[in-house]
Coordinates of C-alpha atoms in Angstrom, one line a residue:
X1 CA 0.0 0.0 0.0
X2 CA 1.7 3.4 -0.9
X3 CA 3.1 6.0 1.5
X4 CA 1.6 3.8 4.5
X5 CA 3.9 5.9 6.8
X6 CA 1.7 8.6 6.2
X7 CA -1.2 6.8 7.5
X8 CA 0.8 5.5 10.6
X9 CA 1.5 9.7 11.4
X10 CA -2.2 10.6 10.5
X11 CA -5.5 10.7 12.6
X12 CA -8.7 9.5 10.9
X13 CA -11.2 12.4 10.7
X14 CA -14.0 10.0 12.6
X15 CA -14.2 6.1 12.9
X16 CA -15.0 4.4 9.2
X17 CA -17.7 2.9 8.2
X18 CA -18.8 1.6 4.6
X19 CA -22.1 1.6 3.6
X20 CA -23.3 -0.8 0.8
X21 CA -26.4 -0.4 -0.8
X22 CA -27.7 -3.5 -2.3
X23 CA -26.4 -2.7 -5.8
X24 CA -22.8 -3.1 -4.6
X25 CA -22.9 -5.5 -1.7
X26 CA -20.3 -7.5 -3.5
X27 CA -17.6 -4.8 -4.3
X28 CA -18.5 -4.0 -0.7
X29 CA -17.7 -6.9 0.9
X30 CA -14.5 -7.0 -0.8
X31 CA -13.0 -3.4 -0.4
X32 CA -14.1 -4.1 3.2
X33 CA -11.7 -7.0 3.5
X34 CA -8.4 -5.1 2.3
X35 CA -9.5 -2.0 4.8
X36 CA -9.0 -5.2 7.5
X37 CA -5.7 -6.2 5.9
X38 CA -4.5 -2.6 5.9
X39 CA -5.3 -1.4 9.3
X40 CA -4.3 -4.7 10.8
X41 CA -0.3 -4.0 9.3
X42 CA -0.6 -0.4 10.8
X43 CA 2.3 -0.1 13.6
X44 CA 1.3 2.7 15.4
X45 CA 1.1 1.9 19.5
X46 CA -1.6 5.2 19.3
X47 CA -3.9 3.1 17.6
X48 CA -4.4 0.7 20.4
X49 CA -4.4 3.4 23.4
X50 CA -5.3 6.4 22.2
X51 CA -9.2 7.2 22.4
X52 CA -8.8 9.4 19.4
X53 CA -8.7 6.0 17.4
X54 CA -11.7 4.3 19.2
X55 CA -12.8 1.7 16.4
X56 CA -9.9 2.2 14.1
X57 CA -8.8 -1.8 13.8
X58 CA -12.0 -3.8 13.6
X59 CA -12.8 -6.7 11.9
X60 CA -15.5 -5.1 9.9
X61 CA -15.9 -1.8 8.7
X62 CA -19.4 -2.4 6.7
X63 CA -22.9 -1.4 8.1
X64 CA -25.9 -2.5 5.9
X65 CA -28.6 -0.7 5.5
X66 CA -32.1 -1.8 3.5
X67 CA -34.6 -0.5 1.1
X68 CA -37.7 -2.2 1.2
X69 CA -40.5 -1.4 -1.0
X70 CA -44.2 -1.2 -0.3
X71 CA -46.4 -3.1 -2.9
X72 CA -46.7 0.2 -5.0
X73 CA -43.3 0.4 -5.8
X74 CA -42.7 3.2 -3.2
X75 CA -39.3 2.8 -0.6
X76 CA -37.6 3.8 2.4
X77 CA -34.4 3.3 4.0
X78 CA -33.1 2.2 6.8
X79 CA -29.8 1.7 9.0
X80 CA -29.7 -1.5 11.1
X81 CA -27.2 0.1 13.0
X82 CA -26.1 3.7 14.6
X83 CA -23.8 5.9 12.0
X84 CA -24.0 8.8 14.5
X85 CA -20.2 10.3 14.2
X86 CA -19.3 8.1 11.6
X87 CA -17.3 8.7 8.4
X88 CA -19.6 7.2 6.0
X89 CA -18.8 5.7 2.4
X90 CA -21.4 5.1 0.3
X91 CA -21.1 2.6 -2.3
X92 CA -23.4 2.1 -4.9
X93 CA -23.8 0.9 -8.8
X94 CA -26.0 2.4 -10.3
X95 CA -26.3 0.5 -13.5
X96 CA -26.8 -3.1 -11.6
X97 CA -29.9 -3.9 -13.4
X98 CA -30.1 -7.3 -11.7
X99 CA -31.9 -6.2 -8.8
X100 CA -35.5 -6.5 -8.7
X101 CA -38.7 -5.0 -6.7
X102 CA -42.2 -6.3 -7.2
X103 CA -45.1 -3.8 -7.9
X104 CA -48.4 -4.4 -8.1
X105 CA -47.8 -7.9 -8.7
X106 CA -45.2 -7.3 -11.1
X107 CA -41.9 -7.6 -11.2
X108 CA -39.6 -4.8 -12.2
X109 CA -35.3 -4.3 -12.6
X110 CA -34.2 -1.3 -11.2
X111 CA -32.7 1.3 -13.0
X112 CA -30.4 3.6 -12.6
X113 CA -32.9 6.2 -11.3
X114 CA -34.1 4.1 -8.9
X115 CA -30.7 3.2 -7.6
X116 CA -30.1 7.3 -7.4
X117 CA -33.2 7.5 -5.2
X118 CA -32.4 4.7 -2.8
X119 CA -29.3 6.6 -2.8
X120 CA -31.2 9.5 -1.9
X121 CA -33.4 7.5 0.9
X122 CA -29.6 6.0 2.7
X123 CA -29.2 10.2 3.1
X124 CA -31.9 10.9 4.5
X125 CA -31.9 7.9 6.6
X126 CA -28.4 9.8 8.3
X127 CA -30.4 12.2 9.8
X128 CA -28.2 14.8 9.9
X129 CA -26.2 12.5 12.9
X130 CA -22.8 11.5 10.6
X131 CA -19.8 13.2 10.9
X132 CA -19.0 13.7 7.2
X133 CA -20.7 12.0 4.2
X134 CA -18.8 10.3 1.2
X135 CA -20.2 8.8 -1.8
X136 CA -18.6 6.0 -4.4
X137 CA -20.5 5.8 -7.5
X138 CA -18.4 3.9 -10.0
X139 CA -20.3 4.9 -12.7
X140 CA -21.3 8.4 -13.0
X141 CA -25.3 8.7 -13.3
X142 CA -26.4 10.4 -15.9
X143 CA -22.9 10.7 -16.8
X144 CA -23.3 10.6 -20.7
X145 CA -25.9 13.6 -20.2
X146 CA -23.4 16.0 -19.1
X147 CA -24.2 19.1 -21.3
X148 CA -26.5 20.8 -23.1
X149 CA -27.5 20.6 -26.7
X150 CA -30.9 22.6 -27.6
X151 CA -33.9 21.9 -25.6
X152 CA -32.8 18.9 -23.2
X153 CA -32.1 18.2 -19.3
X154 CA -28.8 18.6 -18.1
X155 CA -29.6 15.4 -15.7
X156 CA -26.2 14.9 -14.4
X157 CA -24.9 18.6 -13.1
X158 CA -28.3 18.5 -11.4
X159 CA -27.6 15.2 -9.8
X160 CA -24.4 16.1 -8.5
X161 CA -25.9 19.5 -7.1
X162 CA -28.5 17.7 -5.4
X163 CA -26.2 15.6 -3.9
X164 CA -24.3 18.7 -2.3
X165 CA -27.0 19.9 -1.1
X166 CA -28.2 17.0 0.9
X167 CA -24.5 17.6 2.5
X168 CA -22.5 14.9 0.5
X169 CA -18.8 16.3 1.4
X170 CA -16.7 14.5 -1.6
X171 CA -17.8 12.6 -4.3
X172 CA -15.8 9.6 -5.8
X173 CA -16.3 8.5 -9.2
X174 CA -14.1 6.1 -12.3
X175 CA -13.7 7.3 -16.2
X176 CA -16.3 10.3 -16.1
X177 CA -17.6 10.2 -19.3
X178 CA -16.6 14.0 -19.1
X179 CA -15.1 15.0 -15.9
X180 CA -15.6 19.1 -16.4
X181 CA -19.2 18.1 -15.3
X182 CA -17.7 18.6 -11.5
X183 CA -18.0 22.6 -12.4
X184 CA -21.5 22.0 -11.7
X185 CA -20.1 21.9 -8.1
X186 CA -17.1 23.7 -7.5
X187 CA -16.6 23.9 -3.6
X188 CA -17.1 20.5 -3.2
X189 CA -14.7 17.2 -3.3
X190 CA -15.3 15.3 -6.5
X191 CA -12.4 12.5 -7.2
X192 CA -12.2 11.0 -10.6
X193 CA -10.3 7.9 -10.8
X194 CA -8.7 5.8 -14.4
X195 CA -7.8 2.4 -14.5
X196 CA -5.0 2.6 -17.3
X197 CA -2.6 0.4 -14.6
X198 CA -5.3 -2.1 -13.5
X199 CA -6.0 -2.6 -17.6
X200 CA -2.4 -3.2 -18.2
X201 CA -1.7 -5.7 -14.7
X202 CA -4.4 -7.9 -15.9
X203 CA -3.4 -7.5 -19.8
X204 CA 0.1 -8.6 -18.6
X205 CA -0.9 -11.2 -16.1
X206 CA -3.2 -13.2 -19.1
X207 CA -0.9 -12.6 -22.2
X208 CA 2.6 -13.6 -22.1
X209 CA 4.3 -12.6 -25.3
X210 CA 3.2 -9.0 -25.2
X211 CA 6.3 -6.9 -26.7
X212 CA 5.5 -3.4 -25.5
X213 CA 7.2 -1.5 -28.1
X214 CA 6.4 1.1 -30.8
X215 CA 7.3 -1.8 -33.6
X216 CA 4.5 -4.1 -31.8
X217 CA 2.1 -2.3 -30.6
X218 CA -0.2 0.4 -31.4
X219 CA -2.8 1.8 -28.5
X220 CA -6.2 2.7 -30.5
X221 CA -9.1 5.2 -29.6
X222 CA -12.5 4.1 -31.2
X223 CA -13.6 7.6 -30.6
X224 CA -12.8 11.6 -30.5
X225 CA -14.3 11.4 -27.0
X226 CA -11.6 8.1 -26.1
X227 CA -8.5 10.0 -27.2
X228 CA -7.0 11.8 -24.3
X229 CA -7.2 8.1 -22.8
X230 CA -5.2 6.5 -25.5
X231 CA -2.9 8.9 -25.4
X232 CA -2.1 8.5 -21.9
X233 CA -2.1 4.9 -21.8
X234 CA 0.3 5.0 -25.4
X235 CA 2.3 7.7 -23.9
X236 CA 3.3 5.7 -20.4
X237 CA 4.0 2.5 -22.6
X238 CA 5.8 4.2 -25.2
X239 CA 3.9 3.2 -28.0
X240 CA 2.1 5.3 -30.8
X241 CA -1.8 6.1 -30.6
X242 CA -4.3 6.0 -33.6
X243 CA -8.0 6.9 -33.6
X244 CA -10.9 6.3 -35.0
X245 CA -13.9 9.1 -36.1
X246 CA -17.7 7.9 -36.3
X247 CA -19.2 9.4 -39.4
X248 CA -22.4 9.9 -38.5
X249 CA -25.9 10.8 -40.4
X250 CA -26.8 14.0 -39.0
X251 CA -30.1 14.1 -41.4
X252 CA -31.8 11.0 -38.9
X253 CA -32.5 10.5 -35.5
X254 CA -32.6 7.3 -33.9
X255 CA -33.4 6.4 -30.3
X256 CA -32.5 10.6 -29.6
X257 CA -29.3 10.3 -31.4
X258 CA -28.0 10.4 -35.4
X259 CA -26.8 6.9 -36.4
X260 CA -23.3 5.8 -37.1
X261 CA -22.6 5.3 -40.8
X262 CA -18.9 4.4 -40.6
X263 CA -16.0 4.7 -38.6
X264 CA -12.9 6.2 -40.2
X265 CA -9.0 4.8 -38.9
X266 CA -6.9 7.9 -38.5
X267 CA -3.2 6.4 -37.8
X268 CA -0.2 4.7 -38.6
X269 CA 0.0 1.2 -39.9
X270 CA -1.3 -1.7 -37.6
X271 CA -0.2 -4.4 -40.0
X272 CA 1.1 -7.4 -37.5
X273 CA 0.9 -5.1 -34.9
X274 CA -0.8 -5.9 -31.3
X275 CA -3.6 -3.4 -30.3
X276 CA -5.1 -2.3 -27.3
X277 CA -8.5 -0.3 -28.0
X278 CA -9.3 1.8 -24.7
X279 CA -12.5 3.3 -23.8
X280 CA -14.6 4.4 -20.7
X281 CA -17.4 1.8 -21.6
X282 CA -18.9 -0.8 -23.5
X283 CA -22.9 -0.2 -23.8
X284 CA -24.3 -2.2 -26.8
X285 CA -21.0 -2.9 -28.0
X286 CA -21.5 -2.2 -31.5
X287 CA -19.1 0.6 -32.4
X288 CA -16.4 -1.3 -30.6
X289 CA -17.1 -4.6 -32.1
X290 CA -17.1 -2.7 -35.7
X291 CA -13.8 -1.3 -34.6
X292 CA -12.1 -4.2 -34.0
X293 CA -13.4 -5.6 -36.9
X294 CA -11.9 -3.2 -38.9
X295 CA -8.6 -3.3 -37.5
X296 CA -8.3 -7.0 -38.0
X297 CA -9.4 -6.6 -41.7
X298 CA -5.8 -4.2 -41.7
X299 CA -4.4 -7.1 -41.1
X300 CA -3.7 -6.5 -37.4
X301 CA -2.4 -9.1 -35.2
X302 CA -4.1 -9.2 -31.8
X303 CA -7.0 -7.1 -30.5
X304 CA -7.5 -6.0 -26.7
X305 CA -10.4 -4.3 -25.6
X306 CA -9.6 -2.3 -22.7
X307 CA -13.3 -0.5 -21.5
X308 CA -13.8 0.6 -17.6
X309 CA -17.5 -0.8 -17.4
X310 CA -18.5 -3.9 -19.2
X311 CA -22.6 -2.7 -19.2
X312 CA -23.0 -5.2 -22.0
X313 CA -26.7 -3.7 -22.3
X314 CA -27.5 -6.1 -25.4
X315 CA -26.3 -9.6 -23.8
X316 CA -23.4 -11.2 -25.0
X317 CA -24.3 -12.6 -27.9
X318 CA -23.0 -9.8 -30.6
X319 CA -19.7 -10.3 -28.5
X320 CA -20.0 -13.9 -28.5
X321 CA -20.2 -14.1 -32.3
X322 CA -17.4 -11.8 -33.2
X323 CA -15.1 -13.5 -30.8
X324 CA -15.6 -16.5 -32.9
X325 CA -15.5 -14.9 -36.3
X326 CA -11.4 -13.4 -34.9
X327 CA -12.7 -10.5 -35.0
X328 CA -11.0 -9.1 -30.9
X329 CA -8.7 -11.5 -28.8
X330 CA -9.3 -10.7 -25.5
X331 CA -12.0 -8.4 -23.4
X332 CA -10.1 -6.6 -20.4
X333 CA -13.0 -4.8 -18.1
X334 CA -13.5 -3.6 -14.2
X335 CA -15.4 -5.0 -11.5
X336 CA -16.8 -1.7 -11.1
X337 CA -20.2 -2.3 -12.3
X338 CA -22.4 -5.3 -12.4
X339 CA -21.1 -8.2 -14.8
X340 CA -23.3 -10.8 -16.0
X341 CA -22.3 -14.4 -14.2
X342 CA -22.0 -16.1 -17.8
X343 CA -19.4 -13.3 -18.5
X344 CA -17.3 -15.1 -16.3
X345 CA -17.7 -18.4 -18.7
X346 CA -16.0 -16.6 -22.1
X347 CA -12.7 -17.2 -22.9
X348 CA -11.7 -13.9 -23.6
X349 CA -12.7 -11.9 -20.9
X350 CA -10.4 -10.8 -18.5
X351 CA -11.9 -8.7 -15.3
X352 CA -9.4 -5.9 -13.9
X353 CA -10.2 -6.1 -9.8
X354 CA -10.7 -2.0 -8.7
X355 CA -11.7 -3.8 -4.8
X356 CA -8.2 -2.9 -3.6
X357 CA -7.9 0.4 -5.5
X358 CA -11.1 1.8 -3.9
X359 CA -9.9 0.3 -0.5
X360 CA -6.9 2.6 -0.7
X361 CA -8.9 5.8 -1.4
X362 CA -10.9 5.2 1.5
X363 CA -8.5 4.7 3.6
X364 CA -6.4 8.0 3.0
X365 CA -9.6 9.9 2.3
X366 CA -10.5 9.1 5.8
X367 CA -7.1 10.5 7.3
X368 CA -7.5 13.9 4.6
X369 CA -4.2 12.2 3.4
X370 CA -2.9 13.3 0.5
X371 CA -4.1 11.0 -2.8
X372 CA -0.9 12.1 -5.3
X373 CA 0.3 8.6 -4.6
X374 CA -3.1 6.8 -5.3
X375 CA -3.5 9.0 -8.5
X376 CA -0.5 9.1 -10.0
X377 CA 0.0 5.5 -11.9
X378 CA 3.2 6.3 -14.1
X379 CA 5.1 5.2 -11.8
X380 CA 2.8 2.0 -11.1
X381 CA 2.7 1.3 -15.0
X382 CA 6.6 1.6 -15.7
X383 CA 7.0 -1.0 -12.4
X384 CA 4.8 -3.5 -13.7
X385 CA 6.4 -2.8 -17.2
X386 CA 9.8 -3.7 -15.8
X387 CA 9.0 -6.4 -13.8
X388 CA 6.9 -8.1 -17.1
X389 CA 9.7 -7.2 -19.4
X390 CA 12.4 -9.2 -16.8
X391 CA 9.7 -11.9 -16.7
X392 CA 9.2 -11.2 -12.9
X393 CA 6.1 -12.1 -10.8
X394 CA 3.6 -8.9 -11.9
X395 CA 1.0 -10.0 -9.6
X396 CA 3.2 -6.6 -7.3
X397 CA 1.7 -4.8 -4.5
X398 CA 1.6 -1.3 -5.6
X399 CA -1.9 -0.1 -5.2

């Protein structure tokens, strides 16, 4: 764990506790065993003596809390425990669409607004009685609606002012579709977080014969809106970057957007080349299974898709298809979101674990520790670079 002497030298700003909401009970249960792990290694004889870190080791830092519905679909929440003076950390996922609710007689999947509202409900159910209030939400909601254009709702800066004024102190988020959406709220905490070092550990840790090297491998936007990724990711490997362009028919409107007529490859050569396609998410999948599609007619060697959240909103069955037509080699996503169990069944995918990445931001977040180590993965990536290129273990402890 980095800079864990600055932990050690640090008070917590109130005892921790992590609050799962139903959507993210899983992801929960797992950050909550690293913050065991980590405060367990702490050497600090203040720790054990001093009152000022009453409840600082435990051996479980979640509290639950529940939503149940009434048969007309309506909720409340509801702690089974005291939070009063409590550091709390939110998690929740907004896009887990397996939970469901019954109402009137019928069953429904929630969606991502009523995740945001049980979200809401966990608030109010504080009463005012926490210390300070933190929330994780993976994925952004109403992230892709984050500006104007003509007459339309600007759903996500209205979220995230919402949220500060029910007293959320900082906000923690992964791969904001468009970060500058924190303007909305400038005087308050709002943390956005990339996985470019978890893509490349578990890239690393399932291929063996990667040569990371402008001569054999090429990093590849499928987007305009993808590119200052790629070139971040191309940049700390040392490879080149390409890009493609979605040509679009502006004439026609489909499903409150103009359909995709091509994509155009702006770039170098891929021919026998390795690439890594990065992006913040797959939704239907199309565009990215037309991309890679594209690139292996180019004659390119391998295909990785790299995307922060696997929503996979169309099944698996487009993905299932080009996998066996050679069209993309391997699927690299995070455990940030929900993933379909049969996901777990496909050859190519490879799941990048965030459990003990968000474990380290709440543990400095609740000391007001600096997070320059936590955010800065240069560093991380070269290390894991070296250790890969020496064929050294890469499975290294450098969250």
């Amino acid at each position: 764990m980095p800079n864990l002497q600055e932990l050690e030298n640090s008070m917590p700003v109130a005892p921790l506790k992590l609050v799962a909401l139903p959507s993210a009970e899983r992801m929960a249960r797992r950050i909550n065993d690293y913050l065991v792990e980590f405060r367990k290694s702490i050497h600090n004889d203040k720790v054990k003596n001093d009152p000022a870190f009453q409840g600082y080791i435990e051996s479980n830092y979640l509290t639950y809390v529940s939503t149940p519905r009434f048969g007309t679909g309506e909720a409340k929440a509801q702690f089974r425990e005291s939070v009063r003076g409590k550091d709390l950390f939110i998690l929740v996922d907004v896009c887990n669409h397996s939970i469901t609710y019954n109402m009137n007689g019928y069953t429904n999947h929630m969606s991502p607004d009523d995740h945001y509202q049980d979200l809401k409900r966990v608030i109010a159910a504080c009463n005012g009685k926490a210390h300070r209030i933190n929330v994780i939400m993976p994925f952004l909601y109403e992230g892709r609606q984050h500006k104007r254009n003509g007459r339309e709702s600007l759903d996500c800066a209205f979220a995230l002012r919402e949220l500060r004024d029910m007293g959320i102190s900082n906000f923690i988020t992964f791969d904001a579709h468009d970060p500058r959406v924190q303007n909305s709220i400038p005087l308050s905490g709002f943390d956005n977080f990339t996985p470019p070092y978890q893509f490349i550990k578990a890239l690393l840790n399932s291929e063996q014969d990667l040569i990371v090297d402008k001569e054999h491998l090429l990093v590849i936007s499928p987007d305009e809106g993808a590119l200052d990724r790629a070139i971040y990711f191309a940049t700390v490997l040392g490879v080149n970057t390409g890009m493609f362009y979605k040509r679009r028919d502006y004439s026609t409107i489909v499903n409150g957007k103009n359909p995709i007529v091509a994509h155009e490859f702006l770039g170098e050569n891929v021919d026998g080349k390795d690439i890594v396609i990065i992006d913040d998410m797959i939704s239907s999948g199309g565009s990215m299974i037309d991309t890679a599609k594209q690139l292996k007619a180019m004659n390119a060697r391998r295909v990785f898709i790299c995307c922060t959240f696997g929503l996979f909103t169309e099944g698996l069955k487009a993905f299932d298809a080009a996998y066996e037509q050679g069209y993309f080699d391997k699927v690299v996503t995070t455990d940030l979101t929900y993933l379909p169990p049969e996901l777990y069944s496909r050859p190519y995918f490879i799941e990048a674990d965030m459990s003990k990445f968000i474990a380290s931001v709440v543990d400095f977040m609740n000391h007001d520790a600096s997070m320059t180590n936590i955010m800065a993965t240069t560093d991380k990536i070269h290390y894991v670079l070296d250790a890969y290129n020496n064929r050294r273990d890469v499975e290294l402890d450098v969250e």
